[in-house]
């Protein structure tokens, strides 16, 4: 069973309607409905294999999941069959459970790329300090990071993108 909890009400940002999702030809989600407003914080709780990651992947447009039925509306626009990169452009960001190590790419260079693209360069160093990542900025992204360092680094990078919807 999958439980969805939320706090704070505001204008509608995400509306998932009667969603059915397959992964590898197997039905994983059926009849999922979820509404989220701007500035709301939601928590998905459930046991292993309940479909939490699958739901977030479907919302973000990850190719390994296949929407069979239903709709995903983001800010009133139907994004059900839009690719991941289009959803990212309009403000949907997904944090992965295990972010990949990026050999040869420092966390700082990746952060600069994002901060230049999203006009967040003035905040980069301050955010790194706030998340206690300064000592990791010149290391290869995620390589040899502890679990906590990986999550903080991922939150750092996602924050530099200023997404309207962060799926963590």
PDB file of C-alpha atoms in Angstrom:
ATOM      1  CA  UNK A   1       0.000   0.000   0.000  1.00  0.00           C
ATOM      2  CA  UNK A   2       1.285   3.469  -0.881  1.00  0.00           C
ATOM      3  CA  UNK A   3       0.516   6.418   1.433  1.00  0.00           C
ATOM      4  CA  UNK A   4       0.771  10.042   0.385  1.00  0.00           C
ATOM      5  CA  UNK A   5       0.904  12.807   3.008  1.00  0.00           C
ATOM      6  CA  UNK A   6       1.066  16.535   2.376  1.00  0.00           C
ATOM      7  CA  UNK A   7       1.103  19.901   4.098  1.00  0.00           C
ATOM      8  CA  UNK A   8       0.121  23.468   3.137  1.00  0.00           C
ATOM      9  CA  UNK A   9      -2.508  24.294   0.515  1.00  0.00           C
ATOM     10  CA  UNK A  10      -1.974  26.578  -2.486  1.00  0.00           C
ATOM     11  CA  UNK A  11      -2.438  26.881  -6.276  1.00  0.00           C
ATOM     12  CA  UNK A  12      -2.394  23.556  -8.190  1.00  0.00           C
ATOM     13  CA  UNK A  13       1.034  22.605  -9.558  1.00  0.00           C
ATOM     14  CA  UNK A  14       0.764  18.853 -10.136  1.00  0.00           C
ATOM     15  CA  UNK A  15      -2.332  16.792 -10.825  1.00  0.00           C
ATOM     16  CA  UNK A  16      -2.005  13.035 -11.381  1.00  0.00           C
ATOM     17  CA  UNK A  17      -5.248  11.405 -12.490  1.00  0.00           C
ATOM     18  CA  UNK A  18      -6.062   7.685 -12.517  1.00  0.00           C
ATOM     19  CA  UNK A  19      -2.472   6.764 -13.388  1.00  0.00           C
ATOM     20  CA  UNK A  20      -1.570   3.235 -14.461  1.00  0.00           C
ATOM     21  CA  UNK A  21       2.122   2.489 -14.962  1.00  0.00           C
ATOM     22  CA  UNK A  22       4.047  -0.543 -16.207  1.00  0.00           C
ATOM     23  CA  UNK A  23       7.710  -1.339 -15.698  1.00  0.00           C
ATOM     24  CA  UNK A  24       9.121  -4.028 -17.953  1.00  0.00           C
ATOM     25  CA  UNK A  25       5.630  -5.090 -18.996  1.00  0.00           C
ATOM     26  CA  UNK A  26       4.445  -5.561 -15.392  1.00  0.00           C
ATOM     27  CA  UNK A  27       1.753  -3.361 -13.876  1.00  0.00           C
ATOM     28  CA  UNK A  28       3.214  -1.489 -10.910  1.00  0.00           C
ATOM     29  CA  UNK A  29       0.707   1.320 -10.327  1.00  0.00           C
ATOM     30  CA  UNK A  30      -3.039   1.352 -10.876  1.00  0.00           C
ATOM     31  CA  UNK A  31      -5.543   4.123 -10.200  1.00  0.00           C
ATOM     32  CA  UNK A  32      -3.123   6.592  -8.599  1.00  0.00           C
ATOM     33  CA  UNK A  33      -4.487  10.091  -7.977  1.00  0.00           C
ATOM     34  CA  UNK A  34      -2.404  12.888  -6.500  1.00  0.00           C
ATOM     35  CA  UNK A  35      -2.750  16.660  -6.398  1.00  0.00           C
ATOM     36  CA  UNK A  36      -0.015  19.018  -5.248  1.00  0.00           C
ATOM     37  CA  UNK A  37      -0.105  22.767  -4.955  1.00  0.00           C
ATOM     38  CA  UNK A  38       2.672  25.310  -5.338  1.00  0.00           C
ATOM     39  CA  UNK A  39       4.956  25.383  -2.253  1.00  0.00           C
ATOM     40  CA  UNK A  40       3.482  22.215  -0.759  1.00  0.00           C
ATOM     41  CA  UNK A  41       5.605  19.503   0.787  1.00  0.00           C
ATOM     42  CA  UNK A  42       4.445  15.908   0.310  1.00  0.00           C
ATOM     43  CA  UNK A  43       5.830  12.661   1.690  1.00  0.00           C
ATOM     44  CA  UNK A  44       5.380   9.290  -0.004  1.00  0.00           C
ATOM     45  CA  UNK A  45       5.481   6.457   2.482  1.00  0.00           C
ATOM     46  CA  UNK A  46       5.181   2.761   1.837  1.00  0.00           C
ATOM     47  CA  UNK A  47       6.973  -0.566   2.106  1.00  0.00           C
ATOM     48  CA  UNK A  48       9.561  -1.780  -0.380  1.00  0.00           C
ATOM     49  CA  UNK A  49       8.099  -2.352  -3.853  1.00  0.00           C
ATOM     50  CA  UNK A  50       4.968  -0.283  -3.112  1.00  0.00           C
ATOM     51  CA  UNK A  51       5.601   1.909  -6.176  1.00  0.00           C
ATOM     52  CA  UNK A  52       7.077   5.077  -4.632  1.00  0.00           C
ATOM     53  CA  UNK A  53      10.051   5.302  -7.007  1.00  0.00           C
ATOM     54  CA  UNK A  54       7.885   4.256  -9.950  1.00  0.00           C
ATOM     55  CA  UNK A  55       5.415   7.069  -9.253  1.00  0.00           C
ATOM     56  CA  UNK A  56       8.184   9.682  -9.026  1.00  0.00           C
ATOM     57  CA  UNK A  57       9.799   8.269 -12.184  1.00  0.00           C
ATOM     58  CA  UNK A  58       6.492   8.485 -14.060  1.00  0.00           C
ATOM     59  CA  UNK A  59       6.004  12.108 -12.965  1.00  0.00           C
ATOM     60  CA  UNK A  60       9.559  12.990 -14.044  1.00  0.00           C
ATOM     61  CA  UNK A  61       9.301  11.136 -17.366  1.00  0.00           C
ATOM     62  CA  UNK A  62      11.970   8.490 -16.783  1.00  0.00           C
ATOM     63  CA  UNK A  63      11.975   6.248 -19.887  1.00  0.00           C
ATOM     64  CA  UNK A  64      12.044   2.909 -18.001  1.00  0.00           C
ATOM     65  CA  UNK A  65       8.441   3.426 -16.875  1.00  0.00           C
ATOM     66  CA  UNK A  66       5.511   3.269 -19.243  1.00  0.00           C
ATOM     67  CA  UNK A  67       2.270   5.135 -18.571  1.00  0.00           C
ATOM     68  CA  UNK A  68      -0.587   2.935 -19.752  1.00  0.00           C
ATOM     69  CA  UNK A  69      -3.474   5.098 -18.675  1.00  0.00           C
ATOM     70  CA  UNK A  70      -4.228   8.345 -16.912  1.00  0.00           C
ATOM     71  CA  UNK A  71      -2.833  11.862 -17.019  1.00  0.00           C
ATOM     72  CA  UNK A  72      -0.014  13.837 -15.468  1.00  0.00           C
ATOM     73  CA  UNK A  73      -0.715  17.576 -15.496  1.00  0.00           C
ATOM     74  CA  UNK A  74       1.978  20.050 -14.479  1.00  0.00           C
ATOM     75  CA  UNK A  75       0.860  23.644 -14.034  1.00  0.00           C
ATOM     76  CA  UNK A  76      -2.235  22.818 -16.091  1.00  0.00           C
ATOM     77  CA  UNK A  77      -0.278  21.306 -19.022  1.00  0.00           C
ATOM     78  CA  UNK A  78      -0.521  17.644 -19.964  1.00  0.00           C
ATOM     79  CA  UNK A  79       3.015  16.215 -19.670  1.00  0.00           C
ATOM     80  CA  UNK A  80       1.987  12.550 -19.574  1.00  0.00           C
ATOM     81  CA  UNK A  81       3.963  11.603 -22.667  1.00  0.00           C
ATOM     82  CA  UNK A  82       6.548  14.399 -22.682  1.00  0.00           C
ATOM     83  CA  UNK A  83      10.161  13.205 -22.425  1.00  0.00           C
ATOM     84  CA  UNK A  84      12.239  13.707 -19.296  1.00  0.00           C
ATOM     85  CA  UNK A  85      14.260  16.605 -20.749  1.00  0.00           C
ATOM     86  CA  UNK A  86      11.089  18.590 -21.578  1.00  0.00           C
ATOM     87  CA  UNK A  87       9.760  18.064 -18.071  1.00  0.00           C
ATOM     88  CA  UNK A  88      13.117  19.202 -16.655  1.00  0.00           C
ATOM     89  CA  UNK A  89      12.932  22.372 -18.768  1.00  0.00           C
ATOM     90  CA  UNK A  90       9.580  23.321 -17.283  1.00  0.00           C
ATOM     91  CA  UNK A  91      10.763  22.749 -13.723  1.00  0.00           C
ATOM     92  CA  UNK A  92      10.463  19.089 -12.708  1.00  0.00           C
ATOM     93  CA  UNK A  93      13.613  17.663 -11.073  1.00  0.00           C
ATOM     94  CA  UNK A  94      14.137  14.102  -9.844  1.00  0.00           C
ATOM     95  CA  UNK A  95      16.762  12.957  -7.336  1.00  0.00           C
ATOM     96  CA  UNK A  96      17.922   9.403  -7.914  1.00  0.00           C
ATOM     97  CA  UNK A  97      18.238   6.881  -5.094  1.00  0.00           C
ATOM     98  CA  UNK A  98      21.835   6.178  -6.105  1.00  0.00           C
ATOM     99  CA  UNK A  99      23.262   9.059  -8.142  1.00  0.00           C
ATOM    100  CA  UNK A 100      25.969   7.807 -10.527  1.00  0.00           C
ATOM    101  CA  UNK A 101      29.633   8.632 -10.019  1.00  0.00           C
ATOM    102  CA  UNK A 102      30.801  11.032 -12.727  1.00  0.00           C
ATOM    103  CA  UNK A 103      34.420  10.160 -13.475  1.00  0.00           C
ATOM    104  CA  UNK A 104      36.465  13.183 -14.513  1.00  0.00           C
ATOM    105  CA  UNK A 105      33.750  15.716 -13.611  1.00  0.00           C
ATOM    106  CA  UNK A 106      34.181  17.619 -10.358  1.00  0.00           C
ATOM    107  CA  UNK A 107      31.202  18.598  -8.273  1.00  0.00           C
ATOM    108  CA  UNK A 108      32.266  22.237  -8.738  1.00  0.00           C
ATOM    109  CA  UNK A 109      32.285  22.012 -12.560  1.00  0.00           C
ATOM    110  CA  UNK A 110      28.883  20.328 -12.581  1.00  0.00           C
ATOM    111  CA  UNK A 111      27.550  22.983 -10.194  1.00  0.00           C
ATOM    112  CA  UNK A 112      28.977  25.769 -12.389  1.00  0.00           C
ATOM    113  CA  UNK A 113      27.297  24.293 -15.450  1.00  0.00           C
ATOM    114  CA  UNK A 114      23.938  24.289 -13.661  1.00  0.00           C
ATOM    115  CA  UNK A 115      24.395  27.649 -11.954  1.00  0.00           C
ATOM    116  CA  UNK A 116      25.302  29.311 -15.270  1.00  0.00           C
ATOM    117  CA  UNK A 117      22.278  27.733 -16.973  1.00  0.00           C
ATOM    118  CA  UNK A 118      19.848  28.692 -14.199  1.00  0.00           C
ATOM    119  CA  UNK A 119      21.401  32.026 -13.138  1.00  0.00           C
ATOM    120  CA  UNK A 120      22.213  30.791  -9.644  1.00  0.00           C
ATOM    121  CA  UNK A 121      25.996  31.416  -9.666  1.00  0.00           C
ATOM    122  CA  UNK A 122      25.808  33.998  -6.827  1.00  0.00           C
ATOM    123  CA  UNK A 123      24.311  31.321  -4.549  1.00  0.00           C
ATOM    124  CA  UNK A 124      26.613  28.415  -5.430  1.00  0.00           C
ATOM    125  CA  UNK A 125      29.355  28.938  -2.831  1.00  0.00           C
ATOM    126  CA  UNK A 126      26.885  29.968  -0.111  1.00  0.00           C
ATOM    127  CA  UNK A 127      24.750  26.877  -0.753  1.00  0.00           C
ATOM    128  CA  UNK A 128      27.811  24.595  -0.764  1.00  0.00           C
ATOM    129  CA  UNK A 129      28.844  26.018   2.610  1.00  0.00           C
ATOM    130  CA  UNK A 130      25.334  25.700   4.029  1.00  0.00           C
ATOM    131  CA  UNK A 131      25.233  22.005   3.009  1.00  0.00           C
ATOM    132  CA  UNK A 132      28.802  21.390   4.263  1.00  0.00           C
ATOM    133  CA  UNK A 133      30.046  20.465   0.775  1.00  0.00           C
ATOM    134  CA  UNK A 134      32.942  22.900   0.365  1.00  0.00           C
ATOM    135  CA  UNK A 135      35.533  20.157   0.932  1.00  0.00           C
ATOM    136  CA  UNK A 136      33.946  18.023  -1.825  1.00  0.00           C
ATOM    137  CA  UNK A 137      33.638  20.637  -4.580  1.00  0.00           C
ATOM    138  CA  UNK A 138      36.895  19.692  -6.314  1.00  0.00           C
ATOM    139  CA  UNK A 139      36.384  15.931  -6.102  1.00  0.00           C
ATOM    140  CA  UNK A 140      34.810  13.865  -8.865  1.00  0.00           C
ATOM    141  CA  UNK A 141      31.043  14.074  -8.560  1.00  0.00           C
ATOM    142  CA  UNK A 142      29.701  11.438  -6.159  1.00  0.00           C
ATOM    143  CA  UNK A 143      32.874   9.312  -6.406  1.00  0.00           C
ATOM    144  CA  UNK A 144      33.689   7.958  -2.962  1.00  0.00           C
ATOM    145  CA  UNK A 145      31.039  10.139  -1.305  1.00  0.00           C
ATOM    146  CA  UNK A 146      29.318   8.724   1.758  1.00  0.00           C
ATOM    147  CA  UNK A 147      25.551   8.229   1.602  1.00  0.00           C
ATOM    148  CA  UNK A 148      24.916  11.530   3.386  1.00  0.00           C
ATOM    149  CA  UNK A 149      27.404  13.384   1.176  1.00  0.00           C
ATOM    150  CA  UNK A 150      25.710  11.976  -1.941  1.00  0.00           C
ATOM    151  CA  UNK A 151      22.298  13.174  -0.794  1.00  0.00           C
ATOM    152  CA  UNK A 152      23.577  16.623   0.176  1.00  0.00           C
ATOM    153  CA  UNK A 153      25.431  16.940  -3.142  1.00  0.00           C
ATOM    154  CA  UNK A 154      22.302  15.938  -5.027  1.00  0.00           C
ATOM    155  CA  UNK A 155      20.201  18.451  -3.079  1.00  0.00           C
ATOM    156  CA  UNK A 156      22.893  21.068  -3.838  1.00  0.00           C
ATOM    157  CA  UNK A 157      22.732  20.410  -7.593  1.00  0.00           C
ATOM    158  CA  UNK A 158      18.938  20.269  -7.695  1.00  0.00           C
ATOM    159  CA  UNK A 159      18.704  23.522  -5.711  1.00  0.00           C
ATOM    160  CA  UNK A 160      20.918  25.259  -8.277  1.00  0.00           C
ATOM    161  CA  UNK A 161      18.300  24.348 -10.911  1.00  0.00           C
ATOM    162  CA  UNK A 162      15.525  26.124  -8.978  1.00  0.00           C
ATOM    163  CA  UNK A 163      12.909  23.528  -9.915  1.00  0.00           C
ATOM    164  CA  UNK A 164       9.248  24.218  -9.339  1.00  0.00           C
ATOM    165  CA  UNK A 165       8.809  20.557  -8.363  1.00  0.00           C
ATOM    166  CA  UNK A 166      11.637  18.613  -6.710  1.00  0.00           C
ATOM    167  CA  UNK A 167      11.035  14.881  -6.392  1.00  0.00           C
ATOM    168  CA  UNK A 168      13.442  13.740  -3.690  1.00  0.00           C
TER     169      UNK A 168
END
